[in-house]
Amino acid sequence: MTKRKPTTAPATNDPPHLQPGSQVEISSNDPGFRGSWYTGVIIKRPSSKKPSKFLVQYTHLFEDEAGTTPLRETIDAVDIRPLAPRESTRKFKFSEEVDAYYNDGWWEGVITKELENGNFHVYFKRSKEQLEFGEEQLRLHREWINGSWTPPLAGDEQVKESDRAVTEAKMKFSKVVTQEKLKRDNAASKKKSKSGLAGSGEKLRSSKITMDKFFCKGAHVEVTSDEDGFEGAWFAGTIVKVVGKDRYLVQYESLRTDDDTDFLKEEFDDLHIRPCPPEIVMADRFQKLDEVDAFYNDGWWVGVISKVLSDSKYEVYFKATKEEMKFEHSELRLHQDWINGKWVAAFQALKS
């Protein structure tokens, strides 16, 4: 009798979810796919010289259009997490952060409306789009932080696993996976196999809102960039002029040119600009798991309170860089999202 060649390598000293054969979720830093997680299995660590890299095989993504050869990639450990836990039943609420299952992956979004048919409108911050989903296509958004899920699954409720979409979770925001790899041999096949939110013709686009009153010459705004290392950060500026349809020249209030002779000016489209958020006065201190913006390096960076150190000091976790930093109360503000021409604050989820 001939021996069958194993499909995964022997066990290692890595954490349980990084053992060969473990089912996991994998994130991507490909433009258009950031903030999404796809299910797969750990095959092996390709080289002892790169201990943080793992060869994974996707569950629902394929090398070929016929779907006969599962896609394999070498991924950094920081972009791999266990299958996320999920409540067996849950009543979702307005403004809750959720993951929505779409085009073979889980995408992070915010519930903006509960519809009469029982479905929900979910807004995706990265693509500035709104789509309709049924309750069975949603799960509560969770972060994999320091080896545990935040927020944890309530009580001792059983973890619900789905073979079709294979369980859930979320926690991502950066740590660039080898850009060389993404440009290499897998790039073409991945683009064929992954249909992102931005590339689908079936999507339900948000109704176009006239933004003239918000984005005119002289208006104070905040702008953001998709550049690696700046995801999740918003910088204050002033619109110098409108340069075209939904495009604006903005002068930063705090960032200066390389020769330090003037404030930096850059052009932005309407997906990367918003009015300055209204101030929300916090009568009490922030609580653990509050979503906040922290002022750091001249910008506001979105994060989550991971620890309350005192009445005026906190530890904040940043999904984009997977780092924790300490901040004073005065350096934080409650996070708000600019959705369909309105501000939606994190606390509204608790009120509803």
Tab-separated table of N, CA and C in Angstrom, residues 116-210:
chain	number	residue	atom	x	y	z
A	116	GLU	N	-38.108	47.469	6.342
A	116	GLU	CA	-39.387	46.845	6.684
A	116	GLU	C	-39.406	45.357	6.373
A	117	ASN	N	-38.600	44.920	5.399
A	117	ASN	CA	-38.563	43.497	5.049
A	117	ASN	C	-37.657	42.673	5.968
A	118	GLY	N	-37.122	43.318	7.022
A	118	GLY	CA	-36.270	42.611	7.979
A	118	GLY	C	-34.797	42.658	7.633
A	119	ASN	N	-34.470	43.184	6.454
A	119	ASN	CA	-33.070	43.316	6.061
A	119	ASN	C	-32.482	44.612	6.614
A	120	PHE	N	-31.190	44.823	6.328
A	120	PHE	CA	-30.494	45.993	6.850
A	120	PHE	C	-29.673	46.655	5.747
A	121	HIS	N	-29.571	47.968	5.822
A	121	HIS	CA	-28.620	48.695	4.991
A	121	HIS	C	-27.305	48.745	5.764
A	122	VAL	N	-26.213	48.366	5.100
A	122	VAL	CA	-24.894	48.399	5.717
A	122	VAL	C	-24.005	49.332	4.902
A	123	TYR	N	-23.357	50.255	5.602
A	123	TYR	CA	-22.482	51.232	4.954
A	123	TYR	C	-21.032	50.802	5.151
A	124	PHE	N	-20.266	50.815	4.060
A	124	PHE	CA	-18.856	50.413	4.098
A	124	PHE	C	-17.972	51.652	3.998
A	125	LYS	N	-17.233	51.919	5.075
A	125	LYS	CA	-16.466	53.159	5.176
A	125	LYS	C	-15.413	53.273	4.084
A	126	ARG	N	-14.755	52.174	3.778
A	126	ARG	CA	-13.627	52.237	2.850
A	126	ARG	C	-14.074	52.542	1.429
A	127	SER	N	-15.157	51.915	0.980
A	127	SER	CA	-15.605	52.126	-0.397
A	127	SER	C	-16.704	53.178	-0.490
A	128	LYS	N	-17.150	53.693	0.673
A	128	LYS	CA	-18.217	54.701	0.728
A	128	LYS	C	-19.472	54.203	0.001
A	129	GLU	N	-19.826	52.932	0.217
A	129	GLU	CA	-20.985	52.333	-0.434
A	129	GLU	C	-21.961	51.796	0.608
A	130	GLN	N	-23.198	51.620	0.179
A	130	GLN	CA	-24.238	51.077	1.039
A	130	GLN	C	-24.926	49.923	0.317
A	131	LEU	N	-25.045	48.767	0.991
A	131	LEU	CA	-25.650	47.581	0.400
A	131	LEU	C	-26.685	47.010	1.353
A	132	GLU	N	-27.583	46.215	0.816
A	132	GLU	CA	-28.635	45.592	1.624
A	132	GLU	C	-28.271	44.143	1.930
A	133	PHE	N	-28.453	43.738	3.208
A	133	PHE	CA	-28.128	42.383	3.640
A	133	PHE	C	-29.223	41.828	4.540
A	134	GLY	N	-29.394	40.504	4.484
A	134	GLY	CA	-30.268	39.822	5.419
A	134	GLY	C	-29.531	39.537	6.716
A	135	GLU	N	-30.280	39.269	7.772
A	135	GLU	CA	-29.683	39.024	9.081
A	135	GLU	C	-28.693	37.863	9.059
A	136	GLU	N	-28.999	36.832	8.238
A	136	GLU	CA	-28.131	35.659	8.178
A	136	GLU	C	-26.799	35.955	7.497
A	137	GLN	N	-26.685	37.106	6.827
A	137	GLN	CA	-25.443	37.485	6.153
A	137	GLN	C	-24.573	38.400	7.015
A	138	LEU	N	-25.003	38.643	8.243
A	138	LEU	CA	-24.292	39.569	9.130
A	138	LEU	C	-23.786	38.870	10.381
A	139	ARG	N	-22.747	39.442	10.952
A	139	ARG	CA	-22.262	39.014	12.268
A	139	ARG	C	-21.715	40.246	12.977
A	140	LEU	N	-21.717	40.232	14.290
A	140	LEU	CA	-21.186	41.351	15.049
A	140	LEU	C	-19.690	41.461	14.794
A	141	HIS	N	-19.233	42.678	14.547
A	141	HIS	CA	-17.810	42.898	14.264
A	141	HIS	C	-16.978	42.672	15.523
A	142	ARG	N	-15.943	41.868	15.395
A	142	ARG	CA	-15.043	41.589	16.514
A	142	ARG	C	-13.594	41.759	16.084
A	143	GLU	N	-12.738	42.068	17.066
A	143	GLU	CA	-11.307	42.227	16.824
A	143	GLU	C	-10.549	41.110	17.531
A	144	TRP	N	-9.515	40.601	16.887
A	144	TRP	CA	-8.629	39.593	17.491
A	144	TRP	C	-7.438	40.347	18.080
A	145	ILE	N	-7.469	40.565	19.395
A	145	ILE	CA	-6.480	41.400	20.069
A	145	ILE	C	-5.769	40.592	21.145
A	146	ASN	N	-4.451	40.492	21.017
A	146	ASN	CA	-3.629	39.795	22.014
A	146	ASN	C	-4.153	38.399	22.337
A	147	GLY	N	-4.568	37.676	21.312
A	147	GLY	CA	-4.957	36.283	21.500
A	147	GLY	C	-6.361	36.058	21.987
A	148	SER	N	-7.222	37.090	21.955
A	148	SER	CA	-8.614	36.895	22.371
A	148	SER	C	-9.509	37.823	21.556
A	149	TRP	N	-10.817	37.497	21.542
A	149	TRP	CA	-11.776	38.262	20.754
A	149	TRP	C	-12.369	39.404	21.565
A	150	THR	N	-12.483	40.570	20.939
A	150	THR	CA	-13.089	41.744	21.552
A	150	THR	C	-14.160	42.296	20.614
A	151	PRO	N	-15.430	42.412	21.100
A	151	PRO	CA	-15.918	41.929	22.393
A	151	PRO	C	-16.011	40.405	22.413
A	152	PRO	N	-15.945	39.811	23.614
A	152	PRO	CA	-16.038	38.348	23.691
A	152	PRO	C	-17.453	37.876	23.404
A	153	LEU	N	-17.584	36.594	23.105
A	153	LEU	CA	-18.907	36.019	22.893
A	153	LEU	C	-19.642	36.012	24.221
A	154	ALA	N	-20.890	36.464	24.237
A	154	ALA	CA	-21.653	36.585	25.481
A	154	ALA	C	-21.839	35.226	26.148
A	155	GLY	N	-21.546	35.170	27.448
A	155	GLY	CA	-21.761	33.941	28.221
A	155	GLY	C	-20.992	32.765	27.668
A	156	ASP	N	-21.580	31.591	27.793
A	156	ASP	CA	-20.965	30.363	27.293
A	156	ASP	C	-21.655	29.884	26.035
A	157	GLU	N	-22.236	30.815	25.304
A	157	GLU	CA	-22.996	30.455	24.118
A	157	GLU	C	-22.119	29.721	23.125
A	158	GLN	N	-22.695	28.748	22.470
A	158	GLN	CA	-21.955	27.944	21.503
A	158	GLN	C	-21.522	28.788	20.316
A	159	VAL	N	-20.334	28.503	19.817
A	159	VAL	CA	-19.856	29.158	18.605
A	159	VAL	C	-20.525	28.517	17.408
A	160	LYS	N	-21.088	29.367	16.571
A	160	LYS	CA	-21.794	28.882	15.391
A	160	LYS	C	-20.836	28.913	14.199
A	161	GLU	N	-20.619	27.757	13.573
A	161	GLU	CA	-19.704	27.705	12.442
A	161	GLU	C	-20.458	27.373	11.179
A	162	SER	N	-20.110	28.070	10.110
A	162	SER	CA	-20.793	27.863	8.855
A	162	SER	C	-19.820	27.317	7.838
A	163	ASP	N	-20.171	26.201	7.212
A	163	ASP	CA	-19.290	25.585	6.228
A	163	ASP	C	-19.307	26.398	4.953
A	164	ARG	N	-20.425	27.049	4.702
A	164	ARG	CA	-20.581	27.811	3.472
A	164	ARG	C	-19.743	29.086	3.536
A	165	ALA	N	-19.912	29.844	4.572
A	165	ALA	CA	-19.184	31.097	4.698
A	165	ALA	C	-18.119	30.990	5.761
A	166	VAL	N	-18.064	29.900	6.427
A	166	VAL	CA	-17.134	29.568	7.480
A	166	VAL	C	-16.910	30.705	8.461
A	167	THR	N	-17.489	30.565	9.589
A	167	THR	CA	-17.438	31.480	10.737
A	167	THR	C	-16.892	32.874	10.486
A	168	GLU	N	-16.611	33.574	11.581
A	168	GLU	CA	-16.488	35.001	11.406
A	168	GLU	C	-15.443	35.731	12.212
A	169	ALA	N	-15.531	37.104	12.136
A	169	ALA	CA	-14.680	37.998	12.894
A	169	ALA	C	-14.097	39.127	12.104
A	170	LYS	N	-13.392	39.986	12.841
A	170	LYS	CA	-12.740	41.069	12.145
A	170	LYS	C	-11.714	41.750	13.019
A	171	MET	N	-10.668	42.195	12.478
A	171	MET	CA	-9.666	42.982	13.141
A	171	MET	C	-8.539	43.210	12.157
A	172	LYS	N	-8.606	44.239	11.502
A	172	LYS	CA	-7.606	44.468	10.515
A	172	LYS	C	-7.487	45.947	10.265
A	173	PHE	N	-6.467	46.373	9.861
A	173	PHE	CA	-6.232	47.714	9.456
A	173	PHE	C	-4.766	47.894	9.221
A	174	SER	N	-4.171	47.189	8.491
A	174	SER	CA	-2.870	47.507	8.030
A	174	SER	C	-1.859	46.420	8.191
A	175	LYS	N	-0.602	46.835	8.361
A	175	LYS	CA	0.541	45.931	8.379
A	175	LYS	C	0.665	45.358	6.990
A	176	VAL	N	1.354	46.037	6.147
A	176	VAL	CA	1.342	45.739	4.722
A	176	VAL	C	1.880	44.354	4.403
A	177	VAL	N	1.035	43.471	3.821
A	177	VAL	CA	1.524	42.165	3.374
A	177	VAL	C	2.363	42.388	2.136
A	178	THR	N	3.477	41.750	2.102
A	178	THR	CA	4.421	41.837	1.002
A	178	THR	C	3.847	42.309	-0.308
A	179	GLN	N	4.105	43.583	-0.622
A	179	GLN	CA	3.552	44.131	-1.859
A	179	GLN	C	4.160	43.432	-3.074
A	180	GLU	N	5.437	43.009	-2.929
A	180	GLU	CA	6.040	42.291	-4.053
A	180	GLU	C	5.241	41.041	-4.383
A	181	LYS	N	4.804	40.343	-3.338
A	181	LYS	CA	4.038	39.113	-3.543
A	181	LYS	C	2.737	39.401	-4.259
A	182	LEU	N	2.083	40.484	-3.839
A	182	LEU	CA	0.800	40.820	-4.438
A	182	LEU	C	0.940	41.189	-5.910
A	183	LYS	N	2.129	41.655	-6.285
A	183	LYS	CA	2.333	42.036	-7.673
A	183	LYS	C	2.833	40.863	-8.509
A	184	ARG	N	3.233	39.786	-7.814
A	184	ARG	CA	3.808	38.656	-8.519
A	184	ARG	C	2.779	37.719	-9.074
A	185	ASP	N	3.135	36.442	-9.104
A	185	ASP	CA	2.329	35.458	-9.828
A	185	ASP	C	0.895	35.347	-9.394
A	186	ASN	N	0.564	35.643	-8.155
A	186	ASN	CA	-0.813	35.465	-7.705
A	186	ASN	C	-1.698	36.661	-8.037
A	187	ALA	N	-1.072	37.765	-8.430
A	187	ALA	CA	-1.839	38.993	-8.624
A	187	ALA	C	-2.951	38.816	-9.639
A	188	ALA	N	-2.618	38.255	-10.782
A	188	ALA	CA	-3.636	38.118	-11.835
A	188	ALA	C	-4.757	37.200	-11.410
A	189	SER	N	-4.397	36.056	-10.826
A	189	SER	CA	-5.443	35.105	-10.452
A	189	SER	C	-6.297	35.633	-9.325
A	190	LYS	N	-5.681	36.401	-8.436
A	190	LYS	CA	-6.441	36.929	-7.320
A	190	LYS	C	-7.460	37.944	-7.797
A	191	LYS	N	-7.060	38.741	-8.779
A	191	LYS	CA	-7.987	39.747	-9.290
A	191	LYS	C	-9.159	39.085	-9.974
A	192	LYS	N	-8.917	37.943	-10.607
A	192	LYS	CA	-10.014	37.236	-11.260
A	192	LYS	C	-10.948	36.655	-10.213
A	193	SER	N	-10.349	36.102	-9.141
A	193	SER	CA	-11.141	35.352	-8.178
A	193	SER	C	-11.868	36.237	-7.191
A	194	LYS	N	-11.229	37.346	-6.774
A	194	LYS	CA	-11.846	38.218	-5.791
A	194	LYS	C	-12.645	39.296	-6.480
A	195	SER	N	-13.914	39.362	-6.182
A	195	SER	CA	-14.736	40.449	-6.707
A	195	SER	C	-15.016	41.385	-5.556
A	196	GLY	N	-14.336	42.500	-5.503
A	196	GLY	CA	-14.469	43.410	-4.376
A	196	GLY	C	-15.745	44.206	-4.437
A	197	LEU	N	-16.003	44.897	-3.338
A	197	LEU	CA	-17.189	45.750	-3.291
A	197	LEU	C	-17.139	46.781	-4.408
A	198	ALA	N	-15.932	47.316	-4.639
A	198	ALA	CA	-15.825	48.381	-5.625
A	198	ALA	C	-15.973	47.876	-7.046
A	199	GLY	N	-15.740	46.558	-7.281
A	199	GLY	CA	-15.758	46.072	-8.643
A	199	GLY	C	-17.035	45.395	-9.056
A	200	SER	N	-18.076	45.414	-8.258
A	200	SER	CA	-19.292	44.684	-8.589
A	200	SER	C	-20.350	45.598	-9.171
A	201	GLY	N	-21.004	45.112	-10.233
A	201	GLY	CA	-22.070	45.904	-10.832
A	201	GLY	C	-23.385	45.714	-10.124
A	202	GLU	N	-23.437	44.719	-9.177
A	202	GLU	CA	-24.704	44.436	-8.501
A	202	GLU	C	-24.905	45.339	-7.302
A	203	LYS	N	-23.873	46.108	-6.961
A	203	LYS	CA	-23.951	46.851	-5.710
A	203	LYS	C	-25.048	47.904	-5.721
A	204	LEU	N	-25.463	48.210	-4.498
A	204	LEU	CA	-26.510	49.192	-4.284
A	204	LEU	C	-25.828	50.476	-3.861
A	205	ARG	N	-25.636	51.416	-4.755
A	205	ARG	CA	-24.910	52.627	-4.404
A	205	ARG	C	-25.796	53.579	-3.594
A	206	SER	N	-25.157	54.263	-2.655
A	206	SER	CA	-25.875	55.272	-1.884
A	206	SER	C	-26.339	56.378	-2.826
A	207	SER	N	-27.501	56.923	-2.529
A	207	SER	CA	-28.004	58.010	-3.367
A	207	SER	C	-27.056	59.197	-3.274
A	208	LYS	N	-26.819	59.843	-4.416
A	208	LYS	CA	-25.865	60.946	-4.476
A	208	LYS	C	-26.404	62.156	-3.730
A	209	ILE	N	-25.584	62.712	-2.866
A	209	ILE	CA	-25.997	63.849	-2.057
A	209	ILE	C	-25.245	65.089	-2.523
A	210	THR	N	-25.937	66.196	-2.625
A	210	THR	CA	-25.289	67.434	-3.015
A	210	THR	C	-24.436	67.926	-1.860
